[in-house]
Amino acid sequence: AVAETLRTGLPGTARSCILVYLLGGPPHLDTFDPKPLAPAEVRGPFGTIATSLPGVQFCEHLPRLAAGLDRYSIIRSVSHRNSNHTPMIYYTLTGRHTALPEQDNDVRPPQRTDFPHIGSVVTKLKGTSSALPGYIAIPEVAVRSSLSGEFKRVRSPLRGGSAGFLGAKYDPLMMNGEPGQADAVSDFVSPGEISESQLSRRASLLSVLEGGPRAARQRAYQDLRDQALILTGTASSARQLFTLEDEPAAVRERYGAHRFGKALLVARRLAEAGVPLIAVHFNEMTICDGWDTHSKNFEACQSELLPMLDQGMSALIEDLDARGRLDETLVLCQGEFGRTPKINSNAGRDHWGPCSSTLLAGGGIAGGIVHGASDAIGGYPLRDLVDPVDVQATLYHCLGLDPRAHIRDQEGRPWEISTGRVLTELL
């Protein structure tokens, strides 16, 4: 029914979206768009495997995803001229370019003048029907590119992950701890010296002191504080959604004991609870800096990245389908760009904006479609070029939002939420 509605051109009816963002840029030739007939310096050492769609092959290290292609679709022709992390993270998550060419590698933390993350826009326009925030990030958008004392990685927030000019009300609730653990969300941890009963009494007293008419800004602040008080309660049913103790052992095992699998399982729980957008901005691995595989690409992919992706993503899609939730939950898996066709001297692949692959499932997206194609070496789209903003427009459409709807910045200026086109070929 959802798919038929979408084919009419009307907005979709998906309740939630799980955005799986592979920070660093996954190598499309070593995942969903292998080139077995290309020269060795392009093809790489991996073989290919048949998928459930006749004539379509994936990398041999994605057997579970290959077997389930009938449940989701792949775009092999996502393209953009820019191949730098910071502007492309910002572009793929907000739909806007950074202000000036000379700011192409602007690594400042999130600014209140930024265009908002997809999740903030969805929350602003759809709202949320529960005590939970509308946009939850597991973890926040961050990059592990700087080193401090004793060569420890420092995670720095990146632009593109916040609510920007929409304001703090629409910033994400961030889960930066271990997914599934009670203390994974630091904001839920109350000071040890204050009991829950003391916190409740303080809240009651504060409500009395602040009684009477309040300005809109005061009301917005009160709403946020009330939500925080609900979520920090130890008995909060909403808070329990972030833990995994009540999930059957077989389910947890299917998703995987790694951080990525646990994050996806938490995301499924939050989607079922009605959170409009859950974003898994995942980049923490041990061999490479996330998916930024300038060196040891094949070692990292074979030992960590591809098994993790194959297990976690296939489990999420199969689980949603088995629970009857796939039609109402859009799943989008992408990175900021692809990686170079030619393997470099460090057995790695470098940044490559001109071509990448994206996975979409559920929420009205048809299964078993491979949209677009790249050339013989995976360098450029051969047909059906897709801009990242087209993927965003499709996301909004599936969630029942008009991509031409407007939000307003701090100065009251209207902005369309997307400049892309809906990919009706996937609906």
Coordinates of C-alpha atoms in Angstrom, one line a residue:
A1 CA 0.0 0.0 0.0
V2 CA 2.8 2.4 0.8
A3 CA 4.6 1.7 -2.5
E4 CA 1.3 2.2 -4.5
T5 CA 0.8 5.5 -2.7
L6 CA 4.3 6.6 -3.6
R7 CA 3.9 5.7 -7.3
T8 CA 1.1 8.3 -7.5
G9 CA 3.6 11.0 -6.7
L10 CA 2.0 11.7 -3.3
P11 CA 4.3 11.9 -0.2
G12 CA 5.1 8.5 1.4
T13 CA 3.9 7.2 4.7
A14 CA 7.1 5.9 6.4
R15 CA 7.1 6.7 10.1
S16 CA 10.8 6.6 10.7
C17 CA 14.2 6.6 8.9
I18 CA 17.4 4.8 10.0
L19 CA 20.2 6.7 8.3
V20 CA 23.4 4.6 8.3
Y21 CA 26.3 6.9 7.5
L22 CA 29.6 5.3 6.7
L23 CA 32.0 8.1 7.6
G24 CA 35.2 8.2 5.6
G25 CA 33.8 7.0 2.3
P26 CA 33.2 3.3 1.6
P27 CA 34.9 1.8 -1.5
H28 CA 32.2 1.2 -4.0
L29 CA 34.4 -1.2 -6.1
D30 CA 34.9 -3.4 -3.0
T31 CA 31.3 -3.4 -1.9
F32 CA 28.3 -3.0 -4.2
D33 CA 29.9 -2.2 -7.6
P34 CA 32.8 -4.6 -8.2
K35 CA 34.6 -4.7 -11.6
P36 CA 35.8 -8.3 -12.1
L37 CA 36.9 -7.6 -15.7
A38 CA 38.9 -4.5 -14.9
P39 CA 42.8 -4.5 -14.6
A40 CA 44.2 -5.8 -11.3
E41 CA 45.2 -2.3 -10.2
V42 CA 41.5 -1.4 -10.4
R43 CA 39.8 -4.7 -9.6
G44 CA 41.8 -5.5 -6.5
P45 CA 42.2 -8.9 -4.8
F46 CA 38.6 -9.6 -4.0
G47 CA 36.4 -11.9 -5.9
T48 CA 32.7 -11.4 -6.7
I49 CA 29.5 -13.2 -5.6
A50 CA 26.1 -13.6 -7.2
T51 CA 23.2 -11.8 -5.7
S52 CA 19.5 -12.7 -5.5
L53 CA 19.1 -10.5 -8.6
P54 CA 20.2 -12.4 -11.8
G55 CA 23.3 -10.9 -13.4
V56 CA 24.1 -8.6 -10.5
Q57 CA 27.3 -9.2 -8.5
F58 CA 28.6 -7.9 -5.2
C59 CA 32.0 -8.2 -3.5
E60 CA 32.6 -11.8 -2.2
H61 CA 32.7 -10.5 1.4
L62 CA 29.1 -9.4 1.4
P63 CA 27.3 -12.8 1.2
R64 CA 24.3 -12.0 3.4
L65 CA 23.6 -8.7 1.7
A66 CA 24.0 -10.4 -1.7
A67 CA 21.5 -13.0 -0.8
G68 CA 18.9 -10.4 0.3
L69 CA 19.0 -7.9 -2.6
D70 CA 15.4 -8.6 -3.3
R71 CA 14.5 -6.7 -0.1
Y72 CA 16.4 -3.5 -1.0
S73 CA 17.8 -1.4 -3.8
I74 CA 21.2 -0.1 -4.8
I75 CA 22.2 3.1 -6.6
R76 CA 25.5 2.7 -8.5
S77 CA 25.7 6.2 -9.9
V78 CA 25.8 8.7 -7.1
S79 CA 28.1 11.5 -8.1
H80 CA 29.5 14.8 -7.1
R81 CA 32.6 16.8 -8.2
N82 CA 34.0 17.3 -4.7
S83 CA 36.2 14.7 -3.1
N84 CA 37.0 16.3 0.3
H85 CA 35.6 15.0 3.6
T86 CA 34.3 18.1 5.3
P87 CA 32.4 19.7 2.5
M88 CA 30.9 16.4 1.4
I89 CA 29.9 15.3 4.9
Y90 CA 28.1 18.7 5.1
Y91 CA 26.6 18.4 1.7
T92 CA 25.3 14.8 2.0
L93 CA 23.8 15.5 5.5
T94 CA 22.4 18.9 4.9
G95 CA 21.9 19.3 1.1
R96 CA 23.9 22.5 1.0
H97 CA 27.4 23.5 0.1
T98 CA 29.7 25.3 2.4
A99 CA 29.5 29.1 1.9
L100 CA 32.6 29.8 -0.1
P101 CA 35.1 27.8 -2.2
E102 CA 38.0 28.9 0.1
Q103 CA 36.1 27.3 3.0
D104 CA 36.2 23.9 1.3
N105 CA 38.0 22.2 4.1
D106 CA 36.5 24.3 7.0
V107 CA 36.9 22.1 10.1
R108 CA 35.3 24.4 12.5
P109 CA 32.8 22.8 14.9
P110 CA 29.1 23.1 14.2
Q111 CA 27.8 26.6 13.8
R112 CA 24.4 28.1 14.5
T113 CA 24.5 29.5 11.0
D114 CA 24.8 26.0 9.5
F115 CA 22.1 24.4 7.4
P116 CA 20.5 21.7 9.6
H117 CA 21.1 18.0 9.5
I118 CA 18.4 15.9 7.8
G119 CA 17.3 14.6 11.2
S120 CA 16.7 18.1 12.5
V121 CA 14.7 19.0 9.5
V122 CA 12.5 15.9 9.8
T123 CA 12.0 16.6 13.5
K124 CA 11.0 20.2 12.8
L125 CA 8.4 19.3 10.2
K126 CA 7.2 15.9 11.5
G127 CA 7.5 16.4 15.3
T128 CA 7.6 13.5 17.6
S129 CA 4.7 11.8 19.5
S130 CA 6.7 10.5 22.4
A131 CA 9.0 11.7 25.2
L132 CA 11.9 10.9 23.0
P133 CA 13.6 13.5 20.8
G134 CA 12.9 13.4 17.1
Y135 CA 16.5 13.0 16.0
I136 CA 18.9 10.7 17.8
A137 CA 22.5 10.3 16.7
I138 CA 24.6 7.1 17.4
P139 CA 27.1 8.7 17.7
E140 CA 27.3 12.4 16.8
V141 CA 28.9 13.3 13.5
A142 CA 32.6 13.3 14.4
V143 CA 36.0 12.6 12.7
R144 CA 39.0 10.9 14.3
S145 CA 41.6 12.8 12.5
S146 CA 43.6 14.6 15.2
L147 CA 46.1 13.3 17.6
S148 CA 46.9 14.4 21.2
G149 CA 49.2 13.3 23.9
E150 CA 50.5 9.8 23.5
F151 CA 49.0 9.6 20.1
K152 CA 45.4 9.2 21.3
R153 CA 42.7 10.0 18.8
V154 CA 40.6 13.0 19.5
R155 CA 37.0 13.0 18.2
S156 CA 36.0 16.4 17.0
P157 CA 32.4 17.2 16.1
L158 CA 31.9 18.2 12.4
R159 CA 29.6 20.6 10.8
G160 CA 26.6 19.0 9.3
G161 CA 25.5 17.0 12.3
S162 CA 23.6 19.7 14.3
A163 CA 20.3 21.6 13.9
G164 CA 22.2 24.7 12.8
F165 CA 19.9 27.7 12.3
L166 CA 16.9 25.7 13.5
G167 CA 18.2 26.0 17.1
A168 CA 19.1 23.8 20.0
K169 CA 15.6 22.4 20.3
Y170 CA 16.3 20.3 17.2
D171 CA 19.8 19.3 17.9
P172 CA 20.3 15.5 18.2
L173 CA 20.3 13.5 21.4
M174 CA 23.7 11.9 21.1
M175 CA 24.7 8.4 22.1
N176 CA 28.5 8.5 22.2
G177 CA 29.0 5.6 24.6
E178 CA 28.8 1.9 24.0
P179 CA 25.4 1.2 22.3
G180 CA 23.1 -0.8 24.5
Q181 CA 24.7 0.1 27.8
A182 CA 22.8 2.1 30.5
D183 CA 25.4 4.9 30.4
A184 CA 25.7 5.1 26.6
V185 CA 23.9 8.5 26.6
S186 CA 25.8 10.7 29.0
D187 CA 22.9 13.1 29.3
F188 CA 20.9 10.3 31.0
V189 CA 23.4 10.0 33.8
S190 CA 22.2 11.9 36.9
P191 CA 24.7 13.3 39.4
G192 CA 25.5 10.5 41.9
E193 CA 24.8 12.7 44.9
I194 CA 21.2 13.5 43.8
S195 CA 18.6 10.8 44.1
E196 CA 15.6 10.5 41.8
S197 CA 13.2 11.7 44.5
Q198 CA 15.4 14.8 45.1
L199 CA 15.4 15.5 41.4
S200 CA 11.6 15.2 41.3
R201 CA 11.1 17.5 44.2
R202 CA 13.4 20.1 42.7
A203 CA 11.5 19.9 39.4
S204 CA 8.2 20.4 41.2
L205 CA 9.5 23.4 43.1
L206 CA 10.9 24.9 39.9
S207 CA 7.5 24.5 38.1
V208 CA 5.9 26.5 41.0
L209 CA 8.5 29.3 40.8
E210 CA 8.1 29.6 37.1
G211 CA 4.3 29.5 37.0
G212 CA 2.4 32.1 35.0
P213 CA 2.6 33.3 31.5
R214 CA 5.8 32.6 29.7
A215 CA 7.3 33.8 26.4
A216 CA 7.6 31.4 23.5
R217 CA 11.4 31.0 24.1
Q218 CA 10.8 30.2 27.8
R219 CA 8.1 27.6 26.8
A220 CA 10.6 26.0 24.4
Y221 CA 13.2 25.8 27.1
Q222 CA 10.7 24.3 29.5
D223 CA 9.7 21.7 27.0
L224 CA 13.3 20.6 26.6
R225 CA 13.8 20.5 30.4
D226 CA 10.6 18.5 30.9
Q227 CA 11.7 16.0 28.3
A228 CA 15.1 15.7 30.0
L229 CA 13.5 15.0 33.3
I230 CA 11.5 12.2 31.9
L231 CA 14.4 10.6 30.1
T232 CA 16.8 10.7 33.1
G233 CA 14.4 8.9 35.4
T234 CA 15.7 5.4 36.1
A235 CA 12.2 3.9 35.6
S236 CA 11.6 5.7 32.3
S237 CA 10.3 3.3 29.7
A238 CA 11.7 5.6 27.0
R239 CA 15.2 5.4 28.6
Q240 CA 15.0 1.6 28.5
L241 CA 14.8 1.6 24.7
F242 CA 18.5 2.4 24.7
T243 CA 19.5 -0.8 26.4
L244 CA 19.5 -4.3 24.9
E245 CA 19.0 -6.5 28.0
D246 CA 15.5 -7.5 26.9
E247 CA 16.5 -8.4 23.4
P248 CA 16.7 -12.2 22.8
A249 CA 20.3 -13.5 22.7
A250 CA 19.7 -14.8 19.2
V251 CA 18.7 -11.4 18.0
R252 CA 21.8 -9.7 19.5
E253 CA 24.0 -12.4 18.1
R254 CA 22.5 -11.9 14.6
Y255 CA 23.3 -8.2 14.6
G256 CA 26.8 -8.8 16.0
A257 CA 28.6 -8.1 19.2
H258 CA 30.5 -5.2 17.5
R259 CA 29.6 -1.6 18.1
F260 CA 28.1 -1.2 14.7
G261 CA 25.7 -4.1 15.1
K262 CA 24.6 -3.0 18.6
A263 CA 24.0 0.6 17.2
L264 CA 21.8 -0.8 14.5
L265 CA 19.8 -2.8 17.0
V266 CA 19.3 0.2 19.2
A267 CA 18.2 2.1 16.1
R268 CA 15.6 -0.5 15.3
R269 CA 14.2 -0.2 18.8
L270 CA 14.0 3.5 18.6
A271 CA 12.3 3.4 15.1
E272 CA 9.7 1.1 16.5
A273 CA 9.1 3.5 19.3
G274 CA 8.3 6.2 16.8
V275 CA 11.5 8.3 16.7
P276 CA 11.4 10.0 13.2
L277 CA 15.1 9.8 12.4
I278 CA 17.9 7.8 13.9
A279 CA 21.3 8.3 12.5
V280 CA 24.2 5.9 12.9
H281 CA 27.2 8.0 11.9
F282 CA 29.7 5.2 12.2
N283 CA 33.5 5.5 11.7
E284 CA 35.2 3.8 14.7
M285 CA 37.5 0.9 13.6
T286 CA 40.9 -0.3 14.5
I287 CA 42.9 -0.6 11.2
C288 CA 41.8 2.5 9.4
D289 CA 40.1 5.8 10.4
G290 CA 36.6 4.4 9.8
W291 CA 36.1 4.0 6.1
D292 CA 38.9 6.3 5.2
T293 CA 41.0 3.6 3.7
H294 CA 44.0 5.4 2.1
S295 CA 46.1 2.5 3.2
K296 CA 45.4 -1.1 4.0
N297 CA 42.1 -0.9 2.3
F298 CA 41.8 -4.6 1.6
E299 CA 43.0 -5.7 5.0
A300 CA 40.6 -3.4 6.7
C301 CA 37.7 -4.3 4.4
Q302 CA 38.2 -8.1 4.7
S303 CA 38.9 -8.3 8.4
E304 CA 36.6 -5.6 9.8
L305 CA 34.6 -3.3 7.6
L306 CA 32.9 -5.7 5.2
P307 CA 32.0 -8.4 7.7
M308 CA 30.6 -5.7 10.0
L309 CA 28.6 -4.1 7.2
D310 CA 27.3 -7.4 5.9
Q311 CA 26.2 -8.7 9.2
G312 CA 24.7 -5.6 10.6
M313 CA 22.9 -4.2 7.6
S314 CA 21.5 -7.6 6.5
A315 CA 20.3 -8.2 10.1
L316 CA 18.6 -4.8 10.3
I317 CA 16.7 -5.2 7.0
E318 CA 15.7 -8.9 7.7
D319 CA 14.6 -8.0 11.2
L320 CA 12.5 -5.1 10.2
D321 CA 10.9 -7.3 7.5
A322 CA 10.2 -10.2 9.8
R323 CA 8.6 -7.8 12.4
G324 CA 6.4 -6.3 9.7
R325 CA 8.1 -2.9 10.1
L326 CA 10.1 -2.6 6.8
D327 CA 7.3 -0.8 4.9
E328 CA 7.1 1.9 7.6
T329 CA 10.8 2.3 8.2
L330 CA 13.1 3.7 5.6
V331 CA 16.7 2.5 5.7
L332 CA 19.4 4.5 4.0
C333 CA 23.1 3.5 3.9
Q334 CA 25.6 5.9 2.4
G335 CA 29.0 7.6 2.9
E336 CA 30.2 11.0 1.8
F337 CA 31.7 9.7 -1.4
G338 CA 33.3 6.6 -3.0
R339 CA 37.0 5.7 -3.4
T340 CA 39.3 5.9 -6.4
P341 CA 39.2 3.1 -9.0
K342 CA 43.0 2.9 -9.1
I343 CA 44.7 1.3 -6.0
N344 CA 47.4 3.5 -4.6
S345 CA 51.0 2.5 -3.5
N346 CA 49.8 1.9 0.1
A347 CA 47.3 -0.8 -1.0
G348 CA 44.6 1.8 -0.4
R349 CA 42.0 3.8 -2.3
D350 CA 41.7 7.6 -2.0
H351 CA 38.7 10.0 -1.9
W352 CA 36.5 9.8 -5.0
G353 CA 33.4 12.1 -5.3
P354 CA 32.5 11.3 -9.0
C355 CA 31.1 7.9 -8.3
S356 CA 29.7 5.9 -5.3
S357 CA 27.0 3.5 -4.3
T358 CA 24.0 3.9 -1.9
L359 CA 21.6 1.4 -0.4
L360 CA 17.9 2.1 0.3
A361 CA 15.4 -0.2 1.8
G362 CA 11.8 -0.1 3.2
G363 CA 9.6 3.0 3.5
G364 CA 8.1 2.4 0.0
I365 CA 11.5 1.7 -1.7
A366 CA 11.1 -1.3 -4.0
G367 CA 13.4 -4.3 -3.6
G368 CA 15.6 -5.8 -6.2
I369 CA 16.5 -2.7 -8.2
V370 CA 20.0 -1.6 -9.3
H371 CA 19.6 2.0 -10.4
G372 CA 22.3 3.5 -12.6
A373 CA 25.6 2.1 -13.6
S374 CA 29.3 3.2 -13.6
D375 CA 31.8 2.8 -16.3
A376 CA 34.2 -0.2 -16.8
I377 CA 36.5 0.9 -14.0
G378 CA 33.9 2.5 -11.6
G379 CA 35.2 6.0 -12.2
Y380 CA 32.1 7.8 -13.4
P381 CA 28.4 7.2 -13.9
L382 CA 27.6 5.6 -17.3
R383 CA 23.9 6.3 -17.0
D384 CA 21.3 7.7 -14.6
L385 CA 23.6 10.1 -12.6
V386 CA 22.2 10.7 -9.1
D387 CA 23.3 13.7 -7.1
P388 CA 23.4 13.2 -3.3
V389 CA 20.6 15.8 -2.9
D390 CA 18.3 13.4 -5.0
V391 CA 18.8 10.8 -2.3
Q392 CA 17.8 13.4 0.3
A393 CA 14.7 14.4 -1.6
T394 CA 13.7 10.7 -1.8
L395 CA 14.2 10.4 1.9
Y396 CA 11.9 13.3 2.7
H397 CA 9.3 12.1 0.2
C398 CA 9.2 8.6 1.8
L399 CA 8.7 10.2 5.2
G400 CA 5.7 12.1 3.9
L401 CA 7.4 15.4 3.5
D402 CA 7.4 17.6 0.4
P403 CA 11.0 18.2 -0.7
R404 CA 9.9 21.7 -1.7
A405 CA 8.6 22.5 1.8
H406 CA 10.3 25.4 3.5
I407 CA 12.1 26.0 6.8
R408 CA 13.3 29.4 8.0
D409 CA 16.7 30.5 9.2
Q410 CA 17.4 32.8 12.1
E411 CA 16.6 35.9 10.0
G412 CA 13.3 34.5 8.8
R413 CA 14.5 33.7 5.3
P414 CA 12.7 30.6 3.7
W415 CA 14.8 27.7 2.4
E416 CA 13.5 24.6 0.6
I417 CA 14.4 21.5 2.5
S418 CA 15.9 19.9 -0.6
T419 CA 17.1 21.0 -4.0
G420 CA 17.0 17.5 -5.4
R421 CA 14.5 15.3 -7.2
V422 CA 12.6 12.3 -5.9
L423 CA 14.0 9.1 -7.4
T424 CA 10.6 7.7 -8.5
E425 CA 12.5 4.9 -10.3
L426 CA 13.0 3.3 -6.9
L427 CA 9.4 3.5 -5.7

